[in-house]
């Protein structure tokens, strides 16, 4: 005869609760596996100002050498060009020039810097190896403001604001070989990566003139926003970005294949200049009215971040390796150096270590 044992409740150490905990753990591990791609997409990290470099009085445009070693800053009221060594972010040379310096551009081989003397109606050429001026200034049109050099380095184009023209300079002889009429009060300019076209903004007309470099004639005029200023071209040449410098600032995005505006992006107040990163992923826009830089993601054409910089930011340039941005601050005679962070998080769940935008 078998005697039945009395039923007893499981003790705290009985195997049943342990099995339940193991089952729950297995479910959690499975869920983590499903979520892993979203969790590891990327970490959202904001760009940050990592250095502030004192330069000359009222710095305007800035250009960086192709090797990324130096940044050349034209000081409008300082009658000089400040040369910043980017490895240390210190000024290693100050080159005396005229009062009223404006645009600056570096040749593709990095051996020359072209500096616009806005009040002298000339352009000066600097040997970057010695940081000394070469030859006599080149006479151009009235109130020149911006200079850009073709990818091959053979030609420099200079915008003349009062003349409503663009001067064409042969960089071998450093002489003007042509003059191109454009719209009223031209202000900004950029050349496509293949060197076939020049985009010039006409601030009084709300338009951009497109110049064919083969014939040096205007082949199209595109309506953009109010008071267009700075212009930059994407590395693949498919887009032109133009700031519209009114109080409610915007950036017009042009499809360069059709020369039509395909997007208008709100940015800060009184935007001035802009620069595209070498990978084409971001556009950095200086906003003079708010002392900020707006960062546009080109994949979505939206502002993903806003960074405070110095007073009255104007000129902007990105290093060739895409790691830093140099911004001139005319109101406090400095250059802000922004270190670029990784792309903002795009997964459905993000592990944030900082602000990804505002």
XYZ file of C-alpha atoms in Angstrom:
358
model
C 0.000 0.000 0.000
C 1.372 3.397 -0.964
C 0.890 6.342 1.325
C 0.321 9.690 -0.433
C 2.610 12.495 0.699
C 0.951 15.734 1.724
C 1.115 18.497 -0.806
C 3.528 21.311 0.121
C 4.041 24.720 -1.354
C 7.255 25.188 -3.305
C 10.043 26.585 -1.203
C 11.872 29.790 -2.117
C 14.692 27.675 -3.529
C 12.530 25.270 -5.514
C 13.247 24.999 -9.297
C 9.877 26.452 -10.479
C 10.677 30.168 -9.847
C 14.150 29.655 -11.297
C 12.598 28.277 -14.503
C 10.315 31.315 -14.742
C 13.214 33.696 -14.306
C 15.153 31.840 -17.000
C 12.173 32.047 -19.366
C 11.817 35.791 -18.722
C 15.526 36.314 -19.348
C 15.258 34.435 -22.638
C 12.386 36.687 -23.756
C 14.366 39.836 -22.838
C 17.429 38.613 -24.735
C 15.277 37.952 -27.804
C 13.785 41.464 -27.610
C 17.246 43.008 -27.256
C 18.296 41.129 -30.371
C 15.409 42.635 -32.302
C 16.179 46.137 -31.025
C 19.962 45.934 -31.446
C 20.101 47.457 -34.954
C 18.136 50.522 -33.799
C 20.144 50.876 -30.609
C 23.477 50.744 -32.401
C 22.627 52.905 -35.422
C 24.760 55.785 -34.138
C 25.184 57.979 -31.119
C 23.830 61.516 -31.312
C 26.669 63.923 -30.568
C 26.534 67.681 -31.100
C 29.194 69.710 -32.895
C 31.075 71.927 -30.469
C 33.192 75.073 -30.537
C 36.592 73.804 -29.425
C 38.747 76.893 -30.030
C 38.500 80.660 -30.377
C 41.354 82.355 -32.256
C 41.968 86.140 -32.004
C 42.727 87.665 -35.429
C 42.718 91.160 -36.965
C 40.034 93.844 -36.939
C 36.672 92.918 -38.510
C 37.570 89.533 -40.044
C 35.529 88.677 -43.118
C 36.148 85.766 -45.465
C 38.263 82.724 -44.662
C 39.835 80.068 -46.896
C 41.721 76.895 -45.984
C 44.678 75.484 -47.915
C 44.127 72.182 -49.766
C 46.378 70.334 -47.294
C 44.338 71.714 -44.396
C 47.425 73.127 -42.685
C 46.522 76.828 -42.775
C 43.483 79.100 -42.728
C 43.781 82.549 -44.341
C 41.533 85.245 -42.852
C 40.976 88.606 -44.563
C 40.593 91.372 -41.934
C 38.468 94.165 -43.408
C 39.532 96.924 -40.990
C 42.812 95.337 -39.928
C 44.534 95.979 -43.271
C 46.010 92.503 -43.008
C 45.589 88.788 -43.561
C 45.883 86.516 -40.520
C 47.338 83.059 -41.180
C 46.137 80.424 -38.704
C 48.071 77.193 -38.257
C 45.244 74.679 -37.933
C 47.313 72.137 -35.977
C 47.601 74.570 -33.053
C 44.910 77.141 -33.943
C 47.347 79.997 -33.470
C 48.156 82.915 -35.790
C 51.615 82.260 -37.194
C 51.769 85.141 -39.687
C 50.145 88.524 -40.271
C 50.459 89.864 -43.817
C 49.977 93.644 -44.216
C 47.748 94.713 -47.092
C 45.154 97.398 -47.813
C 42.255 98.612 -45.699
C 38.972 97.023 -46.743
C 39.942 93.413 -47.432
C 37.066 91.162 -48.513
C 37.219 87.826 -50.329
C 40.015 85.260 -50.171
C 40.643 82.092 -52.217
C 43.493 79.573 -52.390
C 44.734 77.991 -55.627
C 44.145 74.211 -55.934
C 47.890 73.527 -55.581
C 47.977 75.623 -52.401
C 50.819 77.869 -53.567
C 48.914 81.151 -53.907
C 46.246 83.080 -52.005
C 44.169 85.686 -53.858
C 42.908 88.518 -51.626
C 40.268 91.068 -52.672
C 40.995 94.707 -51.777
C 37.436 96.020 -51.829
C 38.221 99.718 -51.352
C 41.212 99.707 -53.730
C 39.398 97.883 -56.540
C 42.254 95.404 -56.782
C 43.273 91.839 -55.989
C 46.554 90.961 -54.270
C 48.414 87.665 -54.660
C 50.252 86.026 -51.755
C 52.942 83.352 -51.957
C 51.788 80.895 -49.270
C 55.273 79.430 -48.828
C 56.698 82.749 -47.640
C 53.443 84.610 -46.832
C 54.619 87.595 -48.853
C 52.836 89.591 -51.563
C 53.813 88.790 -55.149
C 53.942 91.597 -57.712
C 51.605 94.559 -57.997
C 47.878 94.389 -57.170
C 45.629 93.399 -60.089
C 43.108 96.118 -61.060
C 39.548 94.780 -61.383
C 36.082 96.376 -61.214
C 34.517 98.671 -58.611
C 34.020 97.368 -55.080
C 35.188 93.799 -55.654
C 33.917 91.466 -52.950
C 34.422 87.774 -53.682
C 37.039 85.700 -55.510
C 36.818 82.071 -56.648
C 39.354 79.957 -58.534
C 38.623 77.207 -61.058
C 39.505 73.609 -60.074
C 42.347 73.609 -62.604
C 43.733 76.815 -61.094
C 44.093 78.669 -64.399
C 41.397 81.291 -63.853
C 40.141 83.452 -60.998
C 36.697 85.068 -61.068
C 36.055 88.249 -59.046
C 32.621 89.717 -58.264
C 32.458 93.536 -58.599
C 29.524 94.792 -56.539
C 29.198 98.343 -57.891
C 30.005 97.523 -61.514
C 27.519 94.608 -61.615
C 30.220 92.572 -63.312
C 32.565 89.626 -62.841
C 36.245 90.067 -63.748
C 38.075 87.102 -65.303
C 41.754 86.839 -64.312
C 44.401 84.646 -65.937
C 46.324 83.348 -62.897
C 49.497 82.692 -64.906
C 49.906 86.301 -65.995
C 47.692 87.761 -63.231
C 45.896 89.988 -65.712
C 42.216 90.553 -66.461
C 41.208 88.794 -69.671
C 37.476 89.485 -69.633
C 34.538 91.176 -67.913
C 31.093 89.561 -67.638
C 27.923 91.600 -66.941
C 25.644 89.965 -64.338
C 22.683 91.178 -62.226
C 22.423 94.083 -59.819
C 24.705 94.202 -56.770
C 26.378 90.808 -57.108
C 27.484 89.505 -53.721
C 28.376 85.784 -53.681
C 29.970 83.303 -56.041
C 30.968 79.644 -56.360
C 32.348 77.448 -59.134
C 31.111 73.924 -59.846
C 33.585 71.078 -59.109
C 33.996 70.345 -62.813
C 34.806 74.008 -63.482
C 32.183 74.438 -66.191
C 29.904 76.940 -64.441
C 30.049 79.889 -62.056
C 27.046 80.773 -59.882
C 26.799 84.463 -58.923
C 24.145 85.854 -56.572
C 22.606 89.259 -57.362
C 21.466 90.682 -54.026
C 19.325 93.534 -55.382
C 17.515 91.324 -57.902
C 16.821 88.206 -55.844
C 18.461 86.126 -58.566
C 21.516 84.040 -59.388
C 23.393 84.324 -62.693
C 24.886 81.152 -64.165
C 28.076 81.692 -66.189
C 29.390 79.172 -68.716
C 33.183 79.206 -68.232
C 33.796 77.994 -71.790
C 32.320 81.189 -73.231
C 32.290 83.433 -70.129
C 28.693 84.386 -70.791
C 25.559 84.199 -68.637
C 23.459 81.256 -69.795
C 20.709 81.351 -67.134
C 19.232 83.621 -64.487
C 17.435 81.901 -61.614
C 14.984 83.549 -59.203
C 15.844 82.716 -55.573
C 14.993 84.471 -52.284
C 15.304 88.012 -50.930
C 18.812 89.536 -50.814
C 20.761 86.441 -51.897
C 24.352 86.363 -50.650
C 26.714 83.451 -50.138
C 26.622 80.432 -52.428
C 28.234 76.986 -52.206
C 28.146 73.948 -54.494
C 27.844 70.327 -53.381
C 30.935 68.147 -54.011
C 29.105 66.171 -56.709
C 27.991 69.381 -58.413
C 24.287 68.520 -58.370
C 23.160 71.207 -55.908
C 23.844 74.894 -55.336
C 23.020 76.314 -51.891
C 22.258 80.050 -51.698
C 21.595 82.101 -48.558
C 18.823 84.689 -48.660
C 19.993 87.345 -46.227
C 16.761 88.906 -45.020
C 15.698 88.937 -41.351
C 13.744 85.691 -41.780
C 16.670 83.960 -43.427
C 16.453 80.986 -45.739
C 18.643 78.858 -47.968
C 17.521 78.129 -51.531
C 18.545 74.729 -52.911
C 19.067 74.695 -56.683
C 19.140 71.623 -58.887
C 22.103 72.496 -61.117
C 20.891 70.200 -63.909
C 17.741 72.264 -64.397
C 18.713 75.485 -62.557
C 15.475 75.433 -60.599
C 14.853 75.871 -56.865
C 13.854 72.492 -55.413
C 13.791 73.419 -51.712
C 13.778 76.458 -49.413
C 15.150 75.883 -45.913
C 14.509 78.268 -42.980
C 17.692 79.100 -41.054
C 18.645 81.941 -38.664
C 18.343 85.712 -38.959
C 20.431 87.484 -41.599
C 22.411 84.523 -42.939
C 25.625 85.540 -44.662
C 27.804 82.710 -45.987
C 27.783 78.930 -46.113
C 30.052 75.958 -46.754
C 29.429 72.300 -47.630
C 31.361 69.444 -46.029
C 33.594 67.354 -48.338
C 31.213 64.390 -48.112
C 28.253 66.617 -49.019
C 26.296 65.574 -45.929
C 26.090 68.955 -44.184
C 25.911 72.666 -44.962
C 27.145 75.183 -42.385
C 25.382 78.582 -42.518
C 26.541 81.687 -40.619
C 23.692 83.842 -39.261
C 24.858 87.382 -38.598
C 21.680 88.392 -36.802
C 21.690 85.662 -34.169
C 25.419 84.961 -33.688
C 24.805 81.324 -34.567
C 25.667 78.725 -37.180
C 22.857 76.601 -38.613
C 23.753 73.070 -39.700
C 21.690 71.610 -42.539
C 21.530 67.869 -43.233
C 21.457 67.610 -47.013
C 19.689 64.242 -46.931
C 16.561 65.884 -45.518
C 17.240 69.588 -46.208
C 16.465 70.428 -42.587
C 18.393 72.212 -39.845
C 19.634 69.535 -37.443
C 21.667 71.704 -35.096
C 22.312 75.334 -34.146
C 25.628 76.382 -32.598
C 26.377 79.717 -30.847
C 29.620 81.281 -32.063
C 31.109 84.795 -31.783
C 29.539 88.151 -32.551
C 28.382 88.810 -36.131
C 29.623 85.619 -37.808
C 30.274 85.924 -41.521
C 32.892 83.870 -43.323
C 32.946 80.076 -43.058
C 35.163 77.272 -44.388
C 35.406 73.519 -43.766
C 38.734 71.695 -43.556
C 39.462 69.288 -46.443
C 39.252 66.282 -44.096
C 35.792 67.353 -42.947
C 36.637 67.454 -39.232
C 36.479 71.179 -38.455
C 34.739 74.397 -39.478
C 36.312 77.873 -39.235
C 33.914 80.802 -38.717
C 34.947 84.477 -38.698
C 33.295 86.758 -36.119
C 33.433 90.382 -37.311
C 32.010 91.769 -34.075
C 34.700 90.458 -31.725
C 37.689 89.963 -34.067
C 37.908 86.215 -33.611
C 37.564 82.931 -35.450
C 35.470 80.161 -33.889
C 36.681 76.624 -34.575
C 33.894 74.030 -34.613
C 34.748 70.356 -34.273
C 32.295 68.268 -36.293
C 30.583 65.420 -34.422
C 29.172 62.199 -35.926
C 25.929 62.171 -37.865
C 22.809 62.509 -35.671
C 21.021 59.308 -34.641
C 18.585 58.030 -37.263
C 17.415 54.772 -35.653
C 13.990 54.285 -34.047
C 15.677 54.208 -30.629
C 18.795 56.299 -29.969
C 21.305 56.299 -27.171
C 22.046 60.003 -26.835
C 25.204 61.397 -25.299
C 24.451 65.000 -26.205
C 22.131 67.331 -28.044
C 21.682 66.469 -31.713
C 20.027 69.712 -32.698
C 17.562 72.407 -31.845
